Each structure stands twice: as C-alpha cells, then as structure tokens.
Amino acid sequence: MDVTTTFGLLNLDKPPGPTSHDLVARVRRGTGVRKVGHAGTLDPMATGVLVLCLGPATRLSEYVMASSKTYRAQVHFGVETNTYDADGEVVAQNPDPVAEGDILAHLPEFQGEIAQVPPMYSAIKRGGKKLYELARAGAEVEREPRPVTIQRLDLLAWEPPVATLEIECSPGTYIRSLAQDLGRALGVGAHLAGLERAASGGFTVEDAVGWDEFAQAMEDGTWPDYVLPPDVALLDMPVLHLDPPQAANVRNGIWVRVGDDHQPPNTLARAYDAEGRFFAVLERRGSKWKPHKVFNV
C-alpha cells in the first residue's frame, strides 16, 4: 500500500448513533490501515467534524485536539435530564415560558473565560474510574470546575422551546454543561437536544466527507482519494525547508540550524525535505531546532 494512503488525515462528517471509537474501528477494518485514531471524540448523538488520523499521523492528533472548536447546538428549555442531553432520563420539568430576549440577556454571562463543571456522564476519571461508570452505578461525586473559554456564543434561531446556538470555544468545553447552566440561569432548566461540530481548527463540516460516501469508497477501494496530507493539521506552524544534510541530521535526532530565522523559543515548526515532503515537527531551542516529532516516511 502506498505510504500516502497510510500517512494522512480524514475529515469525516460523523452521523448520529455510533461512537467515535465505532467509526475508528470501521475505518480500520475497511481500509486495512492498522493504526487509526480520532482527534477529539464526539458523543454518540452528535454529528459533524470527526478528524481521523491514519498511520504515523496519529502522532499529530494532539495538534488538532488543541485547536478551537465551533459547534451548533439545539438547547431544549424547560426539561433537564441526568446526562444533560436527549439520551438521558428526565429529572426535572418547568413549563414556564422563555422569551428570546431572556436568552439574549443571559448569553454574555457565558462568554470569555468561565469555570465549567463537567457532567457526571463524561469520560473524566476519578479514582481510576470514569465518571460515567460511577454515574451508571448511581454515584454522584463532586467535580472541580474547569476553566474554559467561549470566544463566541450566538443565537441562530429560536423556535420555542428550542434555541439553536453557535458556539466557538476552547477544547475541553462541554456543550452539555453549557446547555444545563444556561437553562438554570433562566430558571427553567434545559438539556442539549442536538449537537453538530461545525469546525475543529481548520477542518470544517462543509469540507467533510459523509459517512455513507466514505463507507462506499472503502467498499470500492477508492477511499485513498479522501485522505488529506498530514501537514494540513499544522498550517498555523511556520515552515522550515531543510537541505539533505539537515534533513539527515533531524532524522538522526540531531539539532540543526536553519537559515537566519528569529523565531521565539519553544516555537514549533513543520519541516520539509529537499523534495518538499513533510517529515518532522521541530522545536526552537536557542539558536537551533530540536527534532520534536520525526516521521520515517
């Protein structure tokens, strides 16, 4: 199998239902690529951008996961569930009407850096067990608030009792918790009725391939047509072009000087060899560049 089909990324439009791990397993089976991972999980009910990393590109997942996210969320007011989403059991209801102006008045409270309490039904670990495992056993444990940043929070539509919000946020933000907290701020409760990840860094749902289309491509053997170059995950990094001796040194773990650049310390850069092939991530240390991640491709 050609290396370009096993060292790259897939931008999938996840359908509702399967878990992110389900799709990873299906891609692994359907493509024959042994090493496949995702760059940021989505809940089963959620749709939208799910970036999969193939082959050595699994080592780049951290850069996709660290990027900002954009979500479109349907928030159902007046009903709370134990999971904060539509898959959970209803635990409280409030028929009091909510006005569009009330929602708009409270949105600024959730913008900027906020402290967010993760839901019990999450994969965060406590004492070696995931919180959702404890929740399923009937336990409720105190969760420490975590700092997250909401760069943008817009009301796209209001069809009572459901509001459609668009949220641009830092990684690690729980949209389910945001829905719950917004409902409580309005005094009626709420849960997340639907969620689409519209973007993860530079990966957008408009550019994503639908799951049915990709599944057919795996059947037809044309799936490599959908594989993106691995360095598309690193477009925010500066570029270094290395000559053959420099590239050989990097491949052997040796620090190198490249040109007369003045990048600040700890800067990460993507490195290309004389043939223009991406093969490493380098880190600025003093006047040299240290091999940070090297791909033997």
mmCIF file of C-alpha atoms in Angstrom:
data_model
loop_
_atom_site.group_PDB
_atom_site.id
_atom_site.type_symbol
_atom_site.label_atom_id
_atom_site.label_comp_id
_atom_site.label_asym_id
_atom_site.label_seq_id
_atom_site.Cartn_x
_atom_site.Cartn_y
_atom_site.Cartn_z
ATOM 1 C CA MET A 1 0.000 0.000 0.000
ATOM 2 C CA ASP A 2 1.345 3.443 -0.959
ATOM 3 C CA VAL A 3 2.579 5.419 2.028
ATOM 4 C CA THR A 4 0.483 8.465 1.081
ATOM 5 C CA THR A 5 -2.657 6.478 1.869
ATOM 6 C CA THR A 6 -1.433 5.446 5.310
ATOM 7 C CA PHE A 7 0.064 8.744 6.500
ATOM 8 C CA GLY A 8 -2.700 11.293 6.477
ATOM 9 C CA LEU A 9 -5.979 12.548 7.858
ATOM 10 C CA LEU A 10 -9.680 12.044 7.201
ATOM 11 C CA ASN A 11 -12.267 14.748 7.788
ATOM 12 C CA LEU A 12 -15.467 12.771 8.380
ATOM 13 C CA ASP A 13 -18.975 14.101 8.920
ATOM 14 C CA LYS A 14 -19.989 11.833 11.784
ATOM 15 C CA PRO A 15 -23.572 10.524 11.661
ATOM 16 C CA PRO A 16 -25.705 10.288 14.821
ATOM 17 C CA GLY A 17 -25.632 6.941 16.610
ATOM 18 C CA PRO A 18 -22.182 5.362 16.507
ATOM 19 C CA THR A 19 -19.467 6.359 18.941
ATOM 20 C CA SER A 20 -16.250 7.906 17.702
ATOM 21 C CA HIS A 21 -14.494 4.642 18.564
ATOM 22 C CA ASP A 22 -17.044 2.707 16.485
ATOM 23 C CA LEU A 23 -16.081 4.705 13.403
ATOM 24 C CA VAL A 24 -12.367 4.298 14.130
ATOM 25 C CA ALA A 25 -12.866 0.517 14.218
ATOM 26 C CA ARG A 26 -14.886 0.536 10.988
ATOM 27 C CA VAL A 27 -12.249 2.594 9.181
ATOM 28 C CA ARG A 28 -9.516 0.304 10.459
ATOM 29 C CA ARG A 29 -11.370 -2.738 9.104
ATOM 30 C CA GLY A 30 -12.463 -1.123 5.852
ATOM 31 C CA THR A 31 -9.099 0.349 4.868
ATOM 32 C CA GLY A 32 -6.708 -2.214 6.288
ATOM 33 C CA VAL A 33 -4.736 0.577 7.968
ATOM 34 C CA ARG A 34 -3.727 -0.840 11.328
ATOM 35 C CA LYS A 35 -3.153 2.417 13.167
ATOM 36 C CA VAL A 36 -6.187 4.722 13.175
ATOM 37 C CA GLY A 37 -7.204 7.205 15.871
ATOM 38 C CA HIS A 38 -9.514 10.174 16.269
ATOM 39 C CA ALA A 39 -8.519 13.721 17.131
ATOM 40 C CA GLY A 40 -11.301 14.598 19.548
ATOM 41 C CA THR A 41 -14.312 12.468 20.443
ATOM 42 C CA LEU A 42 -17.961 13.266 19.805
ATOM 43 C CA ASP A 43 -20.877 11.898 21.822
ATOM 44 C CA PRO A 44 -22.962 9.232 20.020
ATOM 45 C CA MET A 45 -25.867 11.640 19.408
ATOM 46 C CA ALA A 46 -23.571 14.316 17.952
ATOM 47 C CA THR A 47 -22.771 14.868 14.287
ATOM 48 C CA GLY A 48 -20.174 16.834 12.368
ATOM 49 C CA VAL A 49 -16.422 17.058 12.112
ATOM 50 C CA LEU A 50 -14.567 13.977 13.298
ATOM 51 C CA VAL A 51 -10.916 14.044 12.258
ATOM 52 C CA LEU A 52 -9.312 10.612 11.969
ATOM 53 C CA CYS A 53 -5.536 10.161 11.865
ATOM 54 C CA LEU A 54 -4.080 7.330 9.786
ATOM 55 C CA GLY A 55 -0.756 5.593 10.310
ATOM 56 C CA PRO A 56 2.030 7.798 11.712
ATOM 57 C CA ALA A 57 -0.352 10.773 11.585
ATOM 58 C CA THR A 58 -1.836 9.528 14.864
ATOM 59 C CA ARG A 59 1.110 11.375 16.431
ATOM 60 C CA LEU A 60 -0.367 14.637 15.144
ATOM 61 C CA SER A 61 -3.738 14.235 16.852
ATOM 62 C CA GLU A 62 -2.715 16.464 19.774
ATOM 63 C CA TYR A 63 -2.452 19.487 17.468
ATOM 64 C CA VAL A 64 -5.980 19.001 16.127
ATOM 65 C CA MET A 65 -7.327 18.402 19.634
ATOM 66 C CA ALA A 66 -5.677 21.601 20.897
ATOM 67 C CA SER A 67 -7.422 23.760 18.289
ATOM 68 C CA SER A 68 -10.587 25.765 18.907
ATOM 69 C CA LYS A 69 -13.963 24.192 18.099
ATOM 70 C CA THR A 70 -17.185 25.530 16.634
ATOM 71 C CA TYR A 71 -20.493 23.855 17.482
ATOM 72 C CA ARG A 72 -24.129 24.310 16.511
ATOM 73 C CA ALA A 73 -26.299 23.212 19.407
ATOM 74 C CA GLN A 74 -30.025 22.783 19.936
ATOM 75 C CA VAL A 75 -30.889 23.633 23.543
ATOM 76 C CA HIS A 76 -34.312 22.474 24.774
ATOM 77 C CA PHE A 77 -35.525 24.690 27.623
ATOM 78 C CA GLY A 78 -37.838 23.537 30.387
ATOM 79 C CA VAL A 79 -36.567 19.949 30.631
ATOM 80 C CA GLU A 80 -33.473 18.685 32.486
ATOM 81 C CA THR A 81 -32.011 15.193 32.113
ATOM 82 C CA ASN A 82 -29.464 13.272 34.157
ATOM 83 C CA THR A 83 -26.996 13.219 31.255
ATOM 84 C CA TYR A 84 -27.661 16.852 30.248
ATOM 85 C CA ASP A 85 -28.665 15.625 26.772
ATOM 86 C CA ALA A 86 -31.574 13.960 24.994
ATOM 87 C CA ASP A 87 -30.279 10.446 25.712
ATOM 88 C CA GLY A 88 -30.815 10.776 29.468
ATOM 89 C CA GLU A 89 -33.735 10.370 31.828
ATOM 90 C CA VAL A 90 -35.876 13.414 32.552
ATOM 91 C CA VAL A 91 -35.195 14.610 36.102
ATOM 92 C CA ALA A 92 -36.985 17.984 36.149
ATOM 93 C CA GLN A 93 -39.505 19.937 34.089
ATOM 94 C CA ASN A 94 -40.631 23.554 34.171
ATOM 95 C CA PRO A 95 -43.390 24.773 31.819
ATOM 96 C CA ASP A 96 -42.692 28.481 32.402
ATOM 97 C CA PRO A 97 -42.303 30.268 29.057
ATOM 98 C CA VAL A 98 -38.926 31.567 27.912
ATOM 99 C CA ALA A 99 -38.632 34.691 25.780
ATOM 100 C CA GLU A 100 -35.978 35.231 23.133
ATOM 101 C CA GLY A 101 -34.921 38.383 24.934
ATOM 102 C CA ASP A 102 -34.289 36.395 28.118
ATOM 103 C CA ILE A 103 -31.905 34.096 26.263
ATOM 104 C CA LEU A 104 -30.062 37.001 24.641
ATOM 105 C CA ALA A 105 -29.755 38.735 28.010
ATOM 106 C CA HIS A 106 -28.028 35.743 29.600
ATOM 107 C CA LEU A 107 -25.655 34.741 26.780
ATOM 108 C CA PRO A 108 -22.949 37.285 27.776
ATOM 109 C CA GLU A 109 -22.631 35.537 31.164
ATOM 110 C CA PHE A 110 -21.170 32.522 29.366
ATOM 111 C CA GLN A 111 -18.696 34.307 27.104
ATOM 112 C CA GLY A 112 -14.999 34.734 27.760
ATOM 113 C CA GLU A 113 -13.166 32.565 30.277
ATOM 114 C CA ILE A 114 -15.623 30.764 32.544
ATOM 115 C CA ALA A 115 -15.458 27.998 35.149
ATOM 116 C CA GLN A 116 -17.415 24.971 33.956
ATOM 117 C CA VAL A 117 -18.360 21.881 35.966
ATOM 118 C CA PRO A 118 -18.117 18.746 33.780
ATOM 119 C CA PRO A 119 -21.181 16.480 33.648
ATOM 120 C CA MET A 120 -21.227 13.233 35.622
ATOM 121 C CA TYR A 121 -21.763 11.413 32.343
ATOM 122 C CA SER A 122 -18.284 12.129 30.998
ATOM 123 C CA ALA A 123 -15.038 10.230 30.464
ATOM 124 C CA ILE A 124 -13.136 12.176 33.128
ATOM 125 C CA LYS A 125 -11.542 9.786 35.609
ATOM 126 C CA ARG A 126 -11.920 9.843 39.378
ATOM 127 C CA GLY A 127 -10.109 7.229 41.451
ATOM 128 C CA GLY A 128 -9.286 5.184 38.363
ATOM 129 C CA LYS A 129 -12.895 5.056 37.171
ATOM 130 C CA LYS A 130 -14.601 7.155 34.535
ATOM 131 C CA LEU A 131 -17.316 9.441 35.838
ATOM 132 C CA TYR A 132 -19.963 7.892 33.607
ATOM 133 C CA GLU A 133 -19.197 4.490 35.150
ATOM 134 C CA LEU A 134 -19.798 5.942 38.614
ATOM 135 C CA ALA A 135 -22.957 7.677 37.389
ATOM 136 C CA ARG A 136 -24.357 4.446 35.975
ATOM 137 C CA ALA A 137 -23.758 2.845 39.371
ATOM 138 C CA GLY A 138 -25.866 5.578 40.965
ATOM 139 C CA ALA A 139 -22.987 7.589 42.414
ATOM 140 C CA GLU A 140 -22.694 11.366 42.290
ATOM 141 C CA VAL A 141 -19.274 12.843 43.046
ATOM 142 C CA GLU A 142 -18.158 16.435 43.340
ATOM 143 C CA ARG A 143 -16.463 17.731 40.209
ATOM 144 C CA GLU A 144 -13.989 20.571 40.242
ATOM 145 C CA PRO A 145 -14.853 23.452 37.901
ATOM 146 C CA ARG A 146 -12.530 23.689 34.922
ATOM 147 C CA PRO A 147 -11.538 26.872 33.094
ATOM 148 C CA VAL A 148 -12.799 27.005 29.505
ATOM 149 C CA THR A 149 -13.072 29.859 27.045
ATOM 150 C CA ILE A 150 -16.138 30.710 24.979
ATOM 151 C CA GLN A 151 -14.903 33.038 22.242
ATOM 152 C CA ARG A 152 -18.317 33.417 20.627
ATOM 153 C CA LEU A 153 -21.885 32.491 21.603
ATOM 154 C CA ASP A 154 -24.628 33.444 19.138
ATOM 155 C CA LEU A 155 -28.345 32.713 18.992
ATOM 156 C CA LEU A 156 -29.052 31.483 15.457
ATOM 157 C CA ALA A 157 -32.719 30.573 15.845
ATOM 158 C CA TRP A 158 -35.480 30.456 18.452
ATOM 159 C CA GLU A 159 -38.362 28.034 17.983
ATOM 160 C CA PRO A 160 -39.785 27.653 21.498
ATOM 161 C CA PRO A 161 -38.782 25.745 23.486
ATOM 162 C CA VAL A 162 -35.638 25.059 21.398
ATOM 163 C CA ALA A 163 -32.848 27.554 20.767
ATOM 164 C CA THR A 164 -30.134 26.958 18.182
ATOM 165 C CA LEU A 165 -26.808 28.344 19.338
ATOM 166 C CA GLU A 166 -23.447 28.622 17.602
ATOM 167 C CA ILE A 167 -20.507 28.338 19.964
ATOM 168 C CA GLU A 168 -16.819 28.891 19.278
ATOM 169 C CA CYS A 169 -14.872 27.573 22.235
ATOM 170 C CA SER A 170 -11.663 26.156 23.601
ATOM 171 C CA PRO A 171 -11.004 22.405 23.581
ATOM 172 C CA GLY A 172 -12.414 20.618 26.598
ATOM 173 C CA THR A 173 -15.628 22.651 26.680
ATOM 174 C CA TYR A 174 -18.717 20.575 27.462
ATOM 175 C CA ILE A 175 -21.638 21.883 25.424
ATOM 176 C CA ARG A 176 -23.966 19.705 27.518
ATOM 177 C CA SER A 177 -22.868 21.582 30.638
ATOM 178 C CA LEU A 178 -23.302 24.893 28.825
ATOM 179 C CA ALA A 179 -26.901 23.938 27.951
ATOM 180 C CA GLN A 180 -27.606 22.873 31.536
ATOM 181 C CA ASP A 181 -26.080 26.036 33.001
ATOM 182 C CA LEU A 182 -27.918 28.316 30.574
ATOM 183 C CA GLY A 183 -31.229 26.663 31.442
ATOM 184 C CA ARG A 184 -30.605 27.145 35.136
ATOM 185 C CA ALA A 185 -29.609 30.769 34.601
ATOM 186 C CA LEU A 186 -33.036 31.291 33.028
ATOM 187 C CA GLY A 187 -34.678 29.450 35.922
ATOM 188 C CA VAL A 188 -36.348 26.731 33.829
ATOM 189 C CA GLY A 189 -33.620 24.157 33.218
ATOM 190 C CA ALA A 190 -32.523 22.826 29.825
ATOM 191 C CA HIS A 191 -30.782 19.966 28.076
ATOM 192 C CA LEU A 192 -28.822 19.525 24.871
ATOM 193 C CA ALA A 193 -31.229 18.231 22.220
ATOM 194 C CA GLY A 194 -28.798 18.134 19.295
ATOM 195 C CA LEU A 195 -25.167 18.913 18.514
ATOM 196 C CA GLU A 196 -23.094 19.378 15.384
ATOM 197 C CA ARG A 197 -19.377 20.110 15.435
ATOM 198 C CA ALA A 198 -19.126 22.616 12.615
ATOM 199 C CA ALA A 199 -15.353 23.040 12.809
ATOM 200 C CA SER A 200 -12.277 21.737 14.568
ATOM 201 C CA GLY A 201 -9.418 24.091 13.858
ATOM 202 C CA GLY A 202 -9.226 24.368 10.071
ATOM 203 C CA PHE A 203 -11.403 21.298 9.460
ATOM 204 C CA THR A 204 -15.000 22.245 8.623
ATOM 205 C CA VAL A 205 -18.172 20.225 8.200
ATOM 206 C CA GLU A 206 -18.656 21.780 4.756
ATOM 207 C CA ASP A 207 -15.430 20.096 3.615
ATOM 208 C CA ALA A 208 -16.075 16.802 5.432
ATOM 209 C CA VAL A 209 -16.992 13.571 3.653
ATOM 210 C CA GLY A 210 -20.255 11.964 4.699
ATOM 211 C CA TRP A 211 -20.009 8.582 6.372
ATOM 212 C CA ASP A 212 -22.144 6.757 3.783
ATOM 213 C CA GLU A 213 -19.992 8.124 0.971
ATOM 214 C CA PHE A 214 -16.783 7.081 2.687
ATOM 215 C CA ALA A 215 -18.156 3.646 3.581
ATOM 216 C CA GLN A 216 -18.936 3.120 -0.115
ATOM 217 C CA ALA A 217 -15.423 4.282 -1.012
ATOM 218 C CA MET A 218 -13.999 1.633 1.317
ATOM 219 C CA GLU A 219 -16.119 -0.963 -0.493
ATOM 220 C CA ASP A 220 -14.935 0.314 -3.880
ATOM 221 C CA GLY A 221 -11.299 0.654 -2.851
ATOM 222 C CA THR A 222 -11.304 4.387 -3.671
ATOM 223 C CA TRP A 223 -11.014 5.565 -0.056
ATOM 224 C CA PRO A 224 -7.420 6.868 -0.505
ATOM 225 C CA ASP A 225 -8.915 9.691 -2.603
ATOM 226 C CA TYR A 226 -10.292 11.158 0.626
ATOM 227 C CA VAL A 227 -7.033 11.087 2.604
ATOM 228 C CA LEU A 228 -5.649 14.552 3.324
ATOM 229 C CA PRO A 229 -1.919 15.303 3.689
ATOM 230 C CA PRO A 230 -0.832 15.102 7.339
ATOM 231 C CA ASP A 231 0.531 18.628 7.448
ATOM 232 C CA VAL A 232 -2.923 20.169 6.930
ATOM 233 C CA ALA A 233 -3.214 19.806 10.713
ATOM 234 C CA LEU A 234 -0.223 22.121 11.157
ATOM 235 C CA LEU A 235 -0.959 25.067 8.891
ATOM 236 C CA ASP A 236 -0.603 27.521 11.791
ATOM 237 C CA MET A 237 3.040 26.498 12.259
ATOM 238 C CA PRO A 238 5.906 28.247 10.450
ATOM 239 C CA VAL A 239 7.615 26.310 7.661
ATOM 240 C CA LEU A 240 11.246 25.159 7.528
ATOM 241 C CA HIS A 241 12.838 23.853 4.321
ATOM 242 C CA LEU A 242 15.807 21.586 5.049
ATOM 243 C CA ASP A 243 18.611 20.597 2.708
ATOM 244 C CA PRO A 244 19.640 16.910 2.566
ATOM 245 C CA PRO A 245 22.339 17.111 5.295
ATOM 246 C CA GLN A 246 19.983 18.970 7.631
ATOM 247 C CA ALA A 247 17.169 16.504 6.983
ATOM 248 C CA ALA A 248 19.528 13.590 7.631
ATOM 249 C CA ASN A 249 20.571 15.137 10.943
ATOM 250 C CA VAL A 250 16.957 15.629 12.006
ATOM 251 C CA ARG A 251 16.143 12.030 11.122
ATOM 252 C CA ASN A 252 19.018 11.012 13.403
ATOM 253 C CA GLY A 253 17.799 13.202 16.263
ATOM 254 C CA ILE A 254 20.458 15.885 15.839
ATOM 255 C CA TRP A 255 19.612 19.545 16.455
ATOM 256 C CA VAL A 256 20.076 21.798 13.411
ATOM 257 C CA ARG A 257 20.467 25.445 12.479
ATOM 258 C CA VAL A 258 18.158 26.520 9.677
ATOM 259 C CA GLY A 259 18.690 29.808 7.872
ATOM 260 C CA ASP A 260 18.729 33.132 9.660
ATOM 261 C CA ASP A 261 15.294 32.986 11.259
ATOM 262 C CA HIS A 262 14.447 34.605 14.574
ATOM 263 C CA GLN A 263 11.558 32.536 15.855
ATOM 264 C CA PRO A 264 10.928 32.808 19.611
ATOM 265 C CA PRO A 265 11.951 29.954 21.946
ATOM 266 C CA ASN A 266 9.726 26.863 22.038
ATOM 267 C CA THR A 267 8.151 27.673 18.670
ATOM 268 C CA LEU A 268 7.016 24.551 16.818
ATOM 269 C CA ALA A 269 7.593 24.426 13.055
ATOM 270 C CA ARG A 270 6.835 21.925 10.300
ATOM 271 C CA ALA A 271 9.856 20.718 8.376
ATOM 272 C CA TYR A 272 10.096 19.675 4.728
ATOM 273 C CA ASP A 273 12.932 17.881 2.957
ATOM 274 C CA ALA A 274 14.524 18.873 -0.354
ATOM 275 C CA GLU A 275 11.747 17.051 -2.246
ATOM 276 C CA GLY A 276 9.109 19.117 -0.477
ATOM 277 C CA ARG A 277 7.874 16.261 1.712
ATOM 278 C CA PHE A 278 6.701 16.984 5.233
ATOM 279 C CA PHE A 279 8.642 14.753 7.619
ATOM 280 C CA ALA A 280 9.070 16.398 11.036
ATOM 281 C CA VAL A 281 7.919 18.853 13.660
ATOM 282 C CA LEU A 282 10.830 20.823 15.122
ATOM 283 C CA GLU A 283 11.019 22.903 18.298
ATOM 284 C CA ARG A 284 13.050 26.093 18.613
ATOM 285 C CA ARG A 285 15.729 25.852 21.303
ATOM 286 C CA GLY A 286 18.182 28.735 21.473
ATOM 287 C CA SER A 287 19.690 29.207 18.016
ATOM 288 C CA LYS A 288 18.861 25.663 16.904
ATOM 289 C CA TRP A 289 15.884 23.483 16.107
ATOM 290 C CA LYS A 290 15.336 20.319 18.102
ATOM 291 C CA PRO A 291 13.613 17.305 16.482
ATOM 292 C CA HIS A 292 10.242 17.107 18.267
ATOM 293 C CA LYS A 293 8.405 14.552 16.134
ATOM 294 C CA VAL A 294 10.112 12.812 13.219
ATOM 295 C CA PHE A 295 8.260 10.640 10.725
ATOM 296 C CA ASN A 296 10.221 7.947 8.928
ATOM 297 C CA VAL A 297 8.273 8.156 5.694
#
